[in-house]
mmCIF file of C-alpha atoms in Angstrom:
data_model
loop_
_atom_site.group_PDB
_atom_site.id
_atom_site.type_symbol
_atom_site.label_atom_id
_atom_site.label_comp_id
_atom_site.label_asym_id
_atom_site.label_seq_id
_atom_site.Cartn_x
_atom_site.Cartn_y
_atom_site.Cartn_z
ATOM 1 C CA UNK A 1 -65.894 110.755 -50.262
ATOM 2 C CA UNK A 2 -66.550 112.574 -53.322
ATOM 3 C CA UNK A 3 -66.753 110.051 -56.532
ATOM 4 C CA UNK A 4 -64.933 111.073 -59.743
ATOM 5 C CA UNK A 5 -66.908 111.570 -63.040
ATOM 6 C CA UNK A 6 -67.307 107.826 -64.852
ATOM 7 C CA UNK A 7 -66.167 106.236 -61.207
ATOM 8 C CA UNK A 8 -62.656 105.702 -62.199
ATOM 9 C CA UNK A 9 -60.546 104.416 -60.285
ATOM 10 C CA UNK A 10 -56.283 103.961 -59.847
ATOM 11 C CA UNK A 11 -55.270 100.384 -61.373
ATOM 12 C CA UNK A 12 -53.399 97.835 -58.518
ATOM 13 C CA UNK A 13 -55.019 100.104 -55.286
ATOM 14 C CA UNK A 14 -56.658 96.808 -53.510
ATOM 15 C CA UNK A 15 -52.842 96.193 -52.087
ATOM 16 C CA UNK A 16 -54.409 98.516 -49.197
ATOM 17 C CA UNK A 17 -57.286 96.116 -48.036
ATOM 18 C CA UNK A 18 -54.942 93.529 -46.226
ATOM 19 C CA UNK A 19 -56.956 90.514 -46.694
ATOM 20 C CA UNK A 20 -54.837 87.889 -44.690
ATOM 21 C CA UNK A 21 -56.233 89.070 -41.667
ATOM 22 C CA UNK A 22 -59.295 85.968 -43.015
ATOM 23 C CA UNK A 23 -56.805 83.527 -42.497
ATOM 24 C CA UNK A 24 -57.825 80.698 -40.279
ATOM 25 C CA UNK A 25 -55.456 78.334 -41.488
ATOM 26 C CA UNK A 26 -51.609 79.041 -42.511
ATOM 27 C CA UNK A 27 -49.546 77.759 -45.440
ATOM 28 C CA UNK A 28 -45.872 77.154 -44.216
ATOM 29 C CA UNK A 29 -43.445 76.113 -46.904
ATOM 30 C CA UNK A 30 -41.047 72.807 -45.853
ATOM 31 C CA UNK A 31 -38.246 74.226 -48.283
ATOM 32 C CA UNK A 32 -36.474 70.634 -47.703
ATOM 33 C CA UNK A 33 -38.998 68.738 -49.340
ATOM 34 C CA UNK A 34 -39.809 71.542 -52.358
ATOM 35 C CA UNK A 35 -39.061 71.110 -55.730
ATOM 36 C CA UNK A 36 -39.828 74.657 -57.177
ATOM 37 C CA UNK A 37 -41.549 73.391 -59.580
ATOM 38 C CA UNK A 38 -43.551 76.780 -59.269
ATOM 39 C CA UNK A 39 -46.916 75.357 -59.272
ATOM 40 C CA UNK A 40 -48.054 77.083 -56.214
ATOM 41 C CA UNK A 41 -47.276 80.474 -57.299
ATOM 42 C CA UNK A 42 -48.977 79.912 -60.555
ATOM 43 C CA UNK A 43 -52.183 78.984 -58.889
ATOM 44 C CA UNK A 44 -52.323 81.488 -55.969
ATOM 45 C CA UNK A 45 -55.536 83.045 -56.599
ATOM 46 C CA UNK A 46 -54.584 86.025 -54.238
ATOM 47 C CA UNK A 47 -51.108 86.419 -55.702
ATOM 48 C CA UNK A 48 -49.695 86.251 -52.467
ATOM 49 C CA UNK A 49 -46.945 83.567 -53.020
ATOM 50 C CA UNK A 50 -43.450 85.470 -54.186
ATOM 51 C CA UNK A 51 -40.537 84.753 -55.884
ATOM 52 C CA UNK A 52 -37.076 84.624 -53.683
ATOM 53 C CA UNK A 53 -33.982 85.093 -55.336
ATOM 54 C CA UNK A 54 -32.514 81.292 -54.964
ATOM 55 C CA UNK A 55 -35.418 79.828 -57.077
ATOM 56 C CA UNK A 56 -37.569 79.397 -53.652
ATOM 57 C CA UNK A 57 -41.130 80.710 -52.963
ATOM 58 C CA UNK A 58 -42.420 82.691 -49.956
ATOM 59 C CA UNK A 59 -45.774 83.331 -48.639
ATOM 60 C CA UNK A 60 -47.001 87.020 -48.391
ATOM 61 C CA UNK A 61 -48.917 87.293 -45.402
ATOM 62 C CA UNK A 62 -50.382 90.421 -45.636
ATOM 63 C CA UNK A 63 -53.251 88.797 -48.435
ATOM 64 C CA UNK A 64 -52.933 85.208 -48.109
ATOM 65 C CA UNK A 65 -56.367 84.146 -47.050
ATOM 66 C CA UNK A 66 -55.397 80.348 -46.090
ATOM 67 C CA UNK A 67 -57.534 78.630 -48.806
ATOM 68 C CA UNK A 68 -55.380 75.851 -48.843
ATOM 69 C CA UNK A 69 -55.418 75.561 -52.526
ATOM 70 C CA UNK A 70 -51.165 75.477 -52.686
ATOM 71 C CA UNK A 71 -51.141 73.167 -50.515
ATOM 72 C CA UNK A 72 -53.507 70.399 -51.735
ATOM 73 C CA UNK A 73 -51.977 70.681 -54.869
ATOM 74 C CA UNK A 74 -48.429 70.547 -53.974
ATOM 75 C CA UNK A 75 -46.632 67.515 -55.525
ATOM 76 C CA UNK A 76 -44.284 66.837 -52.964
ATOM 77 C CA UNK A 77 -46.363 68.059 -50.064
ATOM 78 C CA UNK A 78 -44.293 70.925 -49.289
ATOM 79 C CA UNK A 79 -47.070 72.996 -47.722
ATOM 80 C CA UNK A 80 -48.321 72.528 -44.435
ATOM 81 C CA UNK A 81 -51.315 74.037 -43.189
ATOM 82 C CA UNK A 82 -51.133 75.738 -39.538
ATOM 83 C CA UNK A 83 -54.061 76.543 -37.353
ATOM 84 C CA UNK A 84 -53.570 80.828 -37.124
ATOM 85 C CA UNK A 85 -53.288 81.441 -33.677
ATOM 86 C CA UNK A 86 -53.903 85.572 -32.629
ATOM 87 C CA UNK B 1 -43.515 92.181 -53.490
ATOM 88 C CA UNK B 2 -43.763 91.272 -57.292
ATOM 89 C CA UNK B 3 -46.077 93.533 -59.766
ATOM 90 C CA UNK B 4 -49.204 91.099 -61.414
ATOM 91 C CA UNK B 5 -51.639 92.277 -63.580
ATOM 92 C CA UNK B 6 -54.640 91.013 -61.433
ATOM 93 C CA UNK B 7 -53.288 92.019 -58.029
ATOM 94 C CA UNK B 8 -53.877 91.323 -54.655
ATOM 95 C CA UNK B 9 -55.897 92.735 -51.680
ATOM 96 C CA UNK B 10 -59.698 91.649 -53.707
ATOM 97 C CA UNK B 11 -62.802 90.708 -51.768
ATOM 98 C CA UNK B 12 -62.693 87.497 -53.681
ATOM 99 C CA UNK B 13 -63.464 84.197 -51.392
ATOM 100 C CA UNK B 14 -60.407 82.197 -50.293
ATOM 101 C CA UNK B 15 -59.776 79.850 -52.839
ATOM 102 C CA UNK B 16 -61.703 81.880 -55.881
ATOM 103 C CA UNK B 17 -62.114 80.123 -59.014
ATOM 104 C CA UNK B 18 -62.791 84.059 -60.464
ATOM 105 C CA UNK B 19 -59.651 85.253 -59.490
ATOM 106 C CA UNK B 20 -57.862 82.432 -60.677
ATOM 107 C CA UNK B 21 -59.203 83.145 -63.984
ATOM 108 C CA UNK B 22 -58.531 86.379 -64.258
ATOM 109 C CA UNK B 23 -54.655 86.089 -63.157
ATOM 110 C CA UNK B 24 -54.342 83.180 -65.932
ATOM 111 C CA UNK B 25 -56.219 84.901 -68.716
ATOM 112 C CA UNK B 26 -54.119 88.005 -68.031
ATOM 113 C CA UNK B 27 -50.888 86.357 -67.733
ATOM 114 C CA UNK B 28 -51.561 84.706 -70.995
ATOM 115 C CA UNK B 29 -52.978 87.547 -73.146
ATOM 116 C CA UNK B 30 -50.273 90.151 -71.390
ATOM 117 C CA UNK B 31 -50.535 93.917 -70.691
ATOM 118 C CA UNK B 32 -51.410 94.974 -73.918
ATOM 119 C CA UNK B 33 -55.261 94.541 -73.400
ATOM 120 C CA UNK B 34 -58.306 96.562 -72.496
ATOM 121 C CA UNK B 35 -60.542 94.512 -70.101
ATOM 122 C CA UNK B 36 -64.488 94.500 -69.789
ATOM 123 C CA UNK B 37 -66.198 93.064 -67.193
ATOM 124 C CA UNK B 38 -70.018 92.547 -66.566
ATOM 125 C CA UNK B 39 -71.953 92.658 -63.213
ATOM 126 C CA UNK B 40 -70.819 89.764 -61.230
ATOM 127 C CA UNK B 41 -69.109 88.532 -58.346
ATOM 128 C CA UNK B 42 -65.350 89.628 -60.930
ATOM 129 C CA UNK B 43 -66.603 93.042 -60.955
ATOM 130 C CA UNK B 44 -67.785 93.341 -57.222
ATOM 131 C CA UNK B 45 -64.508 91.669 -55.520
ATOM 132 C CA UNK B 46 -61.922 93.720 -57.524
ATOM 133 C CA UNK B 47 -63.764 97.307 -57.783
ATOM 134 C CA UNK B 48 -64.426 98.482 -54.401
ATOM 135 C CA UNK B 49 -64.655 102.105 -54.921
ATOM 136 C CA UNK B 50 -62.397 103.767 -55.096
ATOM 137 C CA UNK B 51 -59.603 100.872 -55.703
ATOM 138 C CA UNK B 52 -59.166 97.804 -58.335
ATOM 139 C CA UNK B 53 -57.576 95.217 -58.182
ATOM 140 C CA UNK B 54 -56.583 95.956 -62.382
ATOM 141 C CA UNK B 55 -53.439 96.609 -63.601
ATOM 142 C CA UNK B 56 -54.855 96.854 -67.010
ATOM 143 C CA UNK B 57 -57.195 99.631 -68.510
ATOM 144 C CA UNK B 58 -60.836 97.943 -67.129
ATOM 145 C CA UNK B 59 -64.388 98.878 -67.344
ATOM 146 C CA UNK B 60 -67.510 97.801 -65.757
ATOM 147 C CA UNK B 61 -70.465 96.761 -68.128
ATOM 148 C CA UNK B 62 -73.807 96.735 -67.263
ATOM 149 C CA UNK B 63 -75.154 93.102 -66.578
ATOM 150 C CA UNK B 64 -76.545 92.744 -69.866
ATOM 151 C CA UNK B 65 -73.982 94.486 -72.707
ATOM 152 C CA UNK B 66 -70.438 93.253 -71.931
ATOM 153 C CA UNK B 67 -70.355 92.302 -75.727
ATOM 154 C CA UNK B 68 -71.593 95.547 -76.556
ATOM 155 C CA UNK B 69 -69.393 97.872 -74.401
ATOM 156 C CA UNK B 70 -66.149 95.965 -75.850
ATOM 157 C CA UNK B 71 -67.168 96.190 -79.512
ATOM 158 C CA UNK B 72 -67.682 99.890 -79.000
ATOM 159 C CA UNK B 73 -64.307 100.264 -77.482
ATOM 160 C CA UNK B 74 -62.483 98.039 -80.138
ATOM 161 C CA UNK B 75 -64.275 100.229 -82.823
ATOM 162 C CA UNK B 76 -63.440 103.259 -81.109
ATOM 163 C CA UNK B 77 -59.509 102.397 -80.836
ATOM 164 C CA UNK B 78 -60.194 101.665 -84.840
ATOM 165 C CA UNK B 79 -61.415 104.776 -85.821
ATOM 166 C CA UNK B 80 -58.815 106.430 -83.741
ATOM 167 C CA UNK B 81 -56.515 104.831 -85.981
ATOM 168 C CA UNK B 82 -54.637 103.406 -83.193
ATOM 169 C CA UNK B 83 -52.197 101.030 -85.206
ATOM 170 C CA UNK B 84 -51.302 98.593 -82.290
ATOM 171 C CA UNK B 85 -51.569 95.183 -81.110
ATOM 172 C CA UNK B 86 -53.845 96.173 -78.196
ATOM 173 C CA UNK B 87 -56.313 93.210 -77.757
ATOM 174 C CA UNK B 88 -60.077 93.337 -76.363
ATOM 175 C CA UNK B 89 -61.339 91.207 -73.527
ATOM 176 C CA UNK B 90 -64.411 90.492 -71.986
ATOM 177 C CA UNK B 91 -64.321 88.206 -68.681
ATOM 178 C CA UNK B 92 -67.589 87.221 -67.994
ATOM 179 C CA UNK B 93 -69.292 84.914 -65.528
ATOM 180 C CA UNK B 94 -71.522 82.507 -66.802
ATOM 181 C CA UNK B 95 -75.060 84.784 -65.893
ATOM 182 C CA UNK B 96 -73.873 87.356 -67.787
ATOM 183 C CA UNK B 97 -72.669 85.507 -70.512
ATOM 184 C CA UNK B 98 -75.384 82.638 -70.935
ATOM 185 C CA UNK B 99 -78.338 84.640 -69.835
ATOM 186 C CA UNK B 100 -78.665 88.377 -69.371
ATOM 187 C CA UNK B 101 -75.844 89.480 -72.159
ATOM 188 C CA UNK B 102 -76.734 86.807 -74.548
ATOM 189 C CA UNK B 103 -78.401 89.445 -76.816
ATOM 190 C CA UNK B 104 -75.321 91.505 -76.441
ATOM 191 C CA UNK B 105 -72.720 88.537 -77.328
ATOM 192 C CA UNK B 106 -74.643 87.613 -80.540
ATOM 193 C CA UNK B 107 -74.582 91.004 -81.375
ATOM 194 C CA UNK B 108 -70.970 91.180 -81.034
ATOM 195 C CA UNK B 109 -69.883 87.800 -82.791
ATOM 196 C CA UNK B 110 -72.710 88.646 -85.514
ATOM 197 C CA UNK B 111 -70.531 92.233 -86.505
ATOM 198 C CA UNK B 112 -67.415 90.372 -85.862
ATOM 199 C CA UNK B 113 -65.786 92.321 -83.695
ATOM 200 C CA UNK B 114 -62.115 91.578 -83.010
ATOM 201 C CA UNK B 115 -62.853 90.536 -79.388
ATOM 202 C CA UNK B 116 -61.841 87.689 -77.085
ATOM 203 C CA UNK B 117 -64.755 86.545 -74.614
ATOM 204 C CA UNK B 118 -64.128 84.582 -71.893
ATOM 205 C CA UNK B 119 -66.850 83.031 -70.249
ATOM 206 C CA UNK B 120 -66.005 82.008 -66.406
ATOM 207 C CA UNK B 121 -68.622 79.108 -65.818
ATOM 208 C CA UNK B 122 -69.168 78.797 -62.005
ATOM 209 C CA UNK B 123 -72.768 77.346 -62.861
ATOM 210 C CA UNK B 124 -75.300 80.190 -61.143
ATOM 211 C CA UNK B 125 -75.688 83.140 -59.742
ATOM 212 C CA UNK B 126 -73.228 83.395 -56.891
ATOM 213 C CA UNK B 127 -72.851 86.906 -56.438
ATOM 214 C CA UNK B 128 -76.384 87.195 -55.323
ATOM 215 C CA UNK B 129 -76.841 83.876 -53.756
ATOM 216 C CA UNK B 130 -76.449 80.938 -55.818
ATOM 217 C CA UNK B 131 -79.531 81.487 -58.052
ATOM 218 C CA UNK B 132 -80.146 78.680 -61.509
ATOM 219 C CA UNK B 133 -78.386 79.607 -64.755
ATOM 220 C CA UNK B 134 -78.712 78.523 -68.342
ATOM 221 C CA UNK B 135 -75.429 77.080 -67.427
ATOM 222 C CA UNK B 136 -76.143 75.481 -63.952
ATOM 223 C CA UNK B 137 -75.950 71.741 -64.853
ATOM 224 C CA UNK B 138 -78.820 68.757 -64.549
ATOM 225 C CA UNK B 139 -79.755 67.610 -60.801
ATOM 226 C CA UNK B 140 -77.503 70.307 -59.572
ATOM 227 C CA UNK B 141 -79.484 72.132 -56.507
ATOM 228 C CA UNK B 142 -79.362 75.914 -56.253
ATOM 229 C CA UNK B 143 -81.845 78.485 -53.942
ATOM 230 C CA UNK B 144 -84.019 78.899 -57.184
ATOM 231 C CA UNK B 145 -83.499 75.004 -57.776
ATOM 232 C CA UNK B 146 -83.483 73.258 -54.519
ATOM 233 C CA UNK B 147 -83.689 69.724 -53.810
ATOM 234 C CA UNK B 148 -85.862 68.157 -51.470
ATOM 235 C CA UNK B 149 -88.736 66.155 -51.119
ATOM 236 C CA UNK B 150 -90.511 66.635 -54.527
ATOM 237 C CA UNK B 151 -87.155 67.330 -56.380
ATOM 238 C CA UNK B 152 -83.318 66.493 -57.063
ATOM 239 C CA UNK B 153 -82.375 70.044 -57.987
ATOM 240 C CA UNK B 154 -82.211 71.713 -61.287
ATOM 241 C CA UNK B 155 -84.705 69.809 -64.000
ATOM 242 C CA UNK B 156 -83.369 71.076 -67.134
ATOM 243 C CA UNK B 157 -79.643 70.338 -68.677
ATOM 244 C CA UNK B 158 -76.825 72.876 -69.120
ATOM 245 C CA UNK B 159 -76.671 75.144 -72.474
ATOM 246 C CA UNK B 160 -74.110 74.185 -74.894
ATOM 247 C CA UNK B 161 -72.932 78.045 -75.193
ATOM 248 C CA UNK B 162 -69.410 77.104 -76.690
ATOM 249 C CA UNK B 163 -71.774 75.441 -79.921
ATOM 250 C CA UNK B 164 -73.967 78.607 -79.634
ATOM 251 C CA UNK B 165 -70.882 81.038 -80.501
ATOM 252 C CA UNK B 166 -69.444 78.448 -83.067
ATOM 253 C CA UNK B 167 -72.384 78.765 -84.623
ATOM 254 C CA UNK B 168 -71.866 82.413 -85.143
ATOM 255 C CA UNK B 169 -69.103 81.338 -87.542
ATOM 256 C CA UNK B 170 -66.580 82.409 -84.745
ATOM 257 C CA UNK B 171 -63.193 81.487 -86.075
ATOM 258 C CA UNK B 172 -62.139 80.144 -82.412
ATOM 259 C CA UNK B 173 -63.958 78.606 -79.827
ATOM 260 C CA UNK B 174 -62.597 76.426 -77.007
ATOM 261 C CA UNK B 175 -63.327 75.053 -73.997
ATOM 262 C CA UNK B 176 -60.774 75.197 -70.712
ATOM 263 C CA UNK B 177 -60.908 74.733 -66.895
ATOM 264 C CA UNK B 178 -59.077 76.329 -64.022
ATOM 265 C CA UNK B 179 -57.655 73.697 -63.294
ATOM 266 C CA UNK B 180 -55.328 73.205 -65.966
ATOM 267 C CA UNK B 181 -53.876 77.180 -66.172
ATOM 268 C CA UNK B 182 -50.688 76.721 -68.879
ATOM 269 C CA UNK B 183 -54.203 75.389 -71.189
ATOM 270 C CA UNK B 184 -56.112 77.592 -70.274
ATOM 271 C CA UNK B 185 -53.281 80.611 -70.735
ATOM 272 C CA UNK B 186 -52.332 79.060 -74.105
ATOM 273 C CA UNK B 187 -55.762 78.951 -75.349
ATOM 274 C CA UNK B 188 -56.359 82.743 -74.211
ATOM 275 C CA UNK B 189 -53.631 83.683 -76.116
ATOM 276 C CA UNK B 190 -54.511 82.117 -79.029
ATOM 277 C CA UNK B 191 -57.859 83.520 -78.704
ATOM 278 C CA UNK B 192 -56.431 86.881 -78.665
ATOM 279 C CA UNK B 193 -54.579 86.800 -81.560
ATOM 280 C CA UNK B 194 -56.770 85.187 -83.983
ATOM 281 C CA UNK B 195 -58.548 87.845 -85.913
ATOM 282 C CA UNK B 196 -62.234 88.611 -85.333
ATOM 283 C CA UNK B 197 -64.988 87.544 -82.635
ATOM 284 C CA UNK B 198 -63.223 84.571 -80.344
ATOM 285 C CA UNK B 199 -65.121 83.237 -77.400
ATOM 286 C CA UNK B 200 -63.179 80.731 -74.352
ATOM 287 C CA UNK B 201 -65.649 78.924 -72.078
ATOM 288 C CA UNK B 202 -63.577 78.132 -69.070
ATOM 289 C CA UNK B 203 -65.032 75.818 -66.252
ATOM 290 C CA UNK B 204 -64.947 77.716 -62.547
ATOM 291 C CA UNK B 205 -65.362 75.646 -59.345
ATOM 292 C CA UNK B 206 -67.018 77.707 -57.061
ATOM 293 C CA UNK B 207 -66.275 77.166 -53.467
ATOM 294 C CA UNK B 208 -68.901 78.822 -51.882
ATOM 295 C CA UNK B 209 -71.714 77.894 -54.156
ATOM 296 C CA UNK B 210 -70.946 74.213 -54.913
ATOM 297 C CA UNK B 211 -69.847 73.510 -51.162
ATOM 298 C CA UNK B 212 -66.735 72.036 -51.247
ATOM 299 C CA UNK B 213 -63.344 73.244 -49.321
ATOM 300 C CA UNK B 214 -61.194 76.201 -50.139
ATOM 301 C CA UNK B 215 -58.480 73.860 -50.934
ATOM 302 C CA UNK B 216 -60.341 72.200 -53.196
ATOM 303 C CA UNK B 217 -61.095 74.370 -56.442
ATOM 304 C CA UNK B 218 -58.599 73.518 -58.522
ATOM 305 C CA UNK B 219 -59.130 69.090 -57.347
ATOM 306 C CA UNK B 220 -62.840 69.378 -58.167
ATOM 307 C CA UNK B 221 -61.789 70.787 -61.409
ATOM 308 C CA UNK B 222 -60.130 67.970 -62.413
ATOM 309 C CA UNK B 223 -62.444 65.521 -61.574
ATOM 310 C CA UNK B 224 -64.906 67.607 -64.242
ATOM 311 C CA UNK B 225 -62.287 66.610 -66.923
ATOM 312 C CA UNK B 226 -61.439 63.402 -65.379
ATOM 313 C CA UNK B 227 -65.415 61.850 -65.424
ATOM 314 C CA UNK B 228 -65.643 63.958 -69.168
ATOM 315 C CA UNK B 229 -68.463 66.077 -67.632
ATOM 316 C CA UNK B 230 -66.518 68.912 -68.443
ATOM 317 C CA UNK B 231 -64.735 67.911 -72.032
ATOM 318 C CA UNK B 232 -62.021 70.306 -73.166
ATOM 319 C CA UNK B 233 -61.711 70.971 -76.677
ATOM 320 C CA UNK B 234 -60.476 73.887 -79.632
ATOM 321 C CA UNK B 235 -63.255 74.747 -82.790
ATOM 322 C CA UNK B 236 -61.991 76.678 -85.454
ATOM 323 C CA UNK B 237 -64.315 77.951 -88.001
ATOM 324 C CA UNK B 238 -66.902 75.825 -86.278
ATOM 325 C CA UNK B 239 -64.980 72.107 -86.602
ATOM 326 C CA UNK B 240 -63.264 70.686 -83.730
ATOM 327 C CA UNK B 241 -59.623 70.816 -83.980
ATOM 328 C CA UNK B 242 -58.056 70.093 -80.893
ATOM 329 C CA UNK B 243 -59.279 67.504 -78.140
ATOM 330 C CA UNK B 244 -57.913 66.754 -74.620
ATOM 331 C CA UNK B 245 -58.159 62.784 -74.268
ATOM 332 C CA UNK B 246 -59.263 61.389 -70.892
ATOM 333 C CA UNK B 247 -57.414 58.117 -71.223
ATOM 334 C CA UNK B 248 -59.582 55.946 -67.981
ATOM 335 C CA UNK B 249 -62.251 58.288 -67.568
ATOM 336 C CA UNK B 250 -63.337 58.236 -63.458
ATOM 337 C CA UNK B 251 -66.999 57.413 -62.699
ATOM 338 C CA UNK B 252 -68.805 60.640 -62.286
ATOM 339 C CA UNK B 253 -69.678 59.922 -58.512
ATOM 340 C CA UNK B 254 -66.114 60.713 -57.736
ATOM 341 C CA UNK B 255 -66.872 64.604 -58.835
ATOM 342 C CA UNK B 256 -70.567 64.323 -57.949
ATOM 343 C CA UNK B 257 -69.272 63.355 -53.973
ATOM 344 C CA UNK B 258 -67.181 66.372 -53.476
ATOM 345 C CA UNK B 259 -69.670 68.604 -53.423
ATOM 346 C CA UNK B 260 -72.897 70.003 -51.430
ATOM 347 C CA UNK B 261 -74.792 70.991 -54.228
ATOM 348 C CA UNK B 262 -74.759 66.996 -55.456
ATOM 349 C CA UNK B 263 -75.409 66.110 -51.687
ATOM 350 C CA UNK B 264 -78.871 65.122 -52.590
ATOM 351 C CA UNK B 265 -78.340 62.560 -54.949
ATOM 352 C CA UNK B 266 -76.038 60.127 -52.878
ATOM 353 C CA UNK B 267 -78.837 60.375 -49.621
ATOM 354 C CA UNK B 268 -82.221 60.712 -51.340
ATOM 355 C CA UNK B 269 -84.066 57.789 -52.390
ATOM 356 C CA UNK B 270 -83.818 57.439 -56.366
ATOM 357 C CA UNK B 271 -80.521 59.227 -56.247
ATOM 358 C CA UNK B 272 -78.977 56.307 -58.082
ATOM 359 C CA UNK B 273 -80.958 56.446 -61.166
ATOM 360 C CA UNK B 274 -80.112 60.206 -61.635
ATOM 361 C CA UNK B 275 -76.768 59.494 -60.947
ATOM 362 C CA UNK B 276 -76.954 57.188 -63.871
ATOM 363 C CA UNK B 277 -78.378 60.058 -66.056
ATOM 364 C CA UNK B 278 -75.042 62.227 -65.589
ATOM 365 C CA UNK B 279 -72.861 58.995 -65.822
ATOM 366 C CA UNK B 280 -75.000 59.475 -69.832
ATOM 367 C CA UNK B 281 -74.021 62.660 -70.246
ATOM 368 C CA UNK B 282 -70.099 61.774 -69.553
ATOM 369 C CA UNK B 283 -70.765 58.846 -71.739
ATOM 370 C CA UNK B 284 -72.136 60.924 -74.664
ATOM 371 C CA UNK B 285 -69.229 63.497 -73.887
ATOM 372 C CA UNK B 286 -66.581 60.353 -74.664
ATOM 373 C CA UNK B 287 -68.298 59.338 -77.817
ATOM 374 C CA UNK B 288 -69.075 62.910 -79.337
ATOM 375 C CA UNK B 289 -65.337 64.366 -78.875
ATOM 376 C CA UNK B 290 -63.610 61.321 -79.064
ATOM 377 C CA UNK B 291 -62.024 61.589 -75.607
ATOM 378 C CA UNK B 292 -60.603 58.446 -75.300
#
């Protein structure tokens, strides 16, 4: 790997390190029970909590790392946390 | 997949007070900002070489001149007579900000450099293993501060930086926590656009380094506002302006409990008298902003 003068680097490239491969536990949304009130995807600290079209969220697997932190914060506990089985 | 500013795919730990930061700071200020960041665990979990985790221009600092490198670039984009709205950021843990680049933010807020420094305050040294701070709070145990048989953890209290930088004659200062984002994004912005040297001191729960649960960051947060260990407040021009009440504050074991770093004091023998002393500092929090 050659290194490029000052170390720069492209903006947005960590989308290739997959980091929900970590995951020991995994959010699952109960879309019954959820408001939107769009908590969770504000406090995703991997971003990996998107947007669907009819005003629902959906967990992107690829870099959730199964902190947890959606769920324990959900108002309506509309998260549950599933043991990852590989 | 949606586009963010601070995107996915960084080494940060599950549940990363850091990256929460970041994505709120950044969603606040917008696009329209040129980043800085200082050695830290920030700079090490989003700039593996060769990628970052940046959608915005970014640069690493050394450990010590954060403050520095973004009043050169903010001078630079002057002289270039770039006529825009672009605003200048440092995000900062609380090492680099308290300790190491203190020299560097003085410096800064002393020239009055139109800058916005936020301070990320996970309490020590967690990139390299959880060593003491000028920020790590009273009876709190760390590797370089450890409890046991001769002592209950850290000795000394926690620096009041967000005074410090007041002081300066900074025309904002405030004080925010994770765990309330849409405050802590408001207060970024308004940071941002107030002319001249502005400085945000935002409490981080750190998962790894207090010992608590991944799910818990953003609860053990709250609990820091809740007891009024951590009071949030706006200075302008060095008066306080704006103050979040804490209507029945909680007693400060209920934060204290959550975590390992704490552990000491609720097993130890004498525990209860220095649990007393931080149930003082909450106290004196209360009376001096007027919390309640």
């Amino acid at each position: 790997m050659t290194i490029s003068a000052g170390g720069v680097c492209e903006p947005g490239t960590t989308k290739n390190n997959k980091t929900g491969g970590w995951r020991n536990y995994k959010p699952v949304f109960l879309y019954d029970k959820c408001i939107k009130c769009k908590l969770c995807e504000l406090l995703c600290p991997d971003e990996a909590i998107d947007p669907r079209e009819d005003g629902f969220f959906e967990y992107n697997y690829d870099y959730c790392k199964g902190c947890g932190v959606c769920a324990n914060e959900c108002p309506v506990s509309a998260i549950e946390m599933v043991l990852e089985e590989k | 997949m949606k586009e963010s500013l601070f995107c996915s795919g960084h080494s940060g730990c599950p549940g990363c007070c850091d990256a929460m930061i970041s994505k709120f700071v950044l969603r606040g200020i917008g696009e329209n900002c040129i980043v800085s960041t200082p050695t830290g665990c920030l700079e090490v979990m989003t700039t593996p070489y060769p990628d970052s985790s940046w959608n915005v221009p970014w640069i690493h600092s050394l450990f010590e001149n954060a403050g520095a490198v973004a009043s050169g670039i903010e001078s630079a984009w002057k002289a270039m007579n770039k006529d825009d709205d672009t605003k200048f950021v440092v995000i900062a843990g609380d090492g680099g900000t308290v300790d190491i680049g203190m020299r560097s933010i003085s410096g800064a807020f002393e020239r009055g450099h139109d800058i916005t420094y936020i301070c990320m305050d996970n309490e020590a040294y967690m990139n390299t293993g959880v060593q003491r701070s000028g920020a790590t709070p009273y009876d709190a145990s760390t590797t370089t501060s450890p409890a046991g048989k001769e002592s209950f953890g850290n000795e000394l209290p926690k620096k009041n930086m967000p005074e410090i930088m007041a002081a300066h004659g900074s025309p904002y200062v405030a004080t925010a926590s994770l765990a309330y984002p849409k405050d802590l994004m408001k207060k970024a912005k308004k940071a941002a656009d107030i002319e001249g040297p502005t400085y945000i001191h935002a409490h981080a729960p750190c998962t790894t380094g207090w010992g608590f649960d991944t799910s818990k960051t953003v609860e053990v947060g709250k609990l820091a506002v809740q007891t009024a260990l951590w009071p949030m407040y706006e200075m302008e021009n060095g008066e306080i302006t704006q103050v979040r009440k804490v209507k029945n504050p909680k007693p400060v074991e209920e934060y204290l409990k959550l975590q390992r770093r704490f552990k000491h004091l609720f097993t130890k023998e004498g525990g209860d008298e220095e649990i007393k002393k931080i149930q003082e500092t909450a106290n004196f929090n209360i009376k001096h902003f007027g919390l309640q």
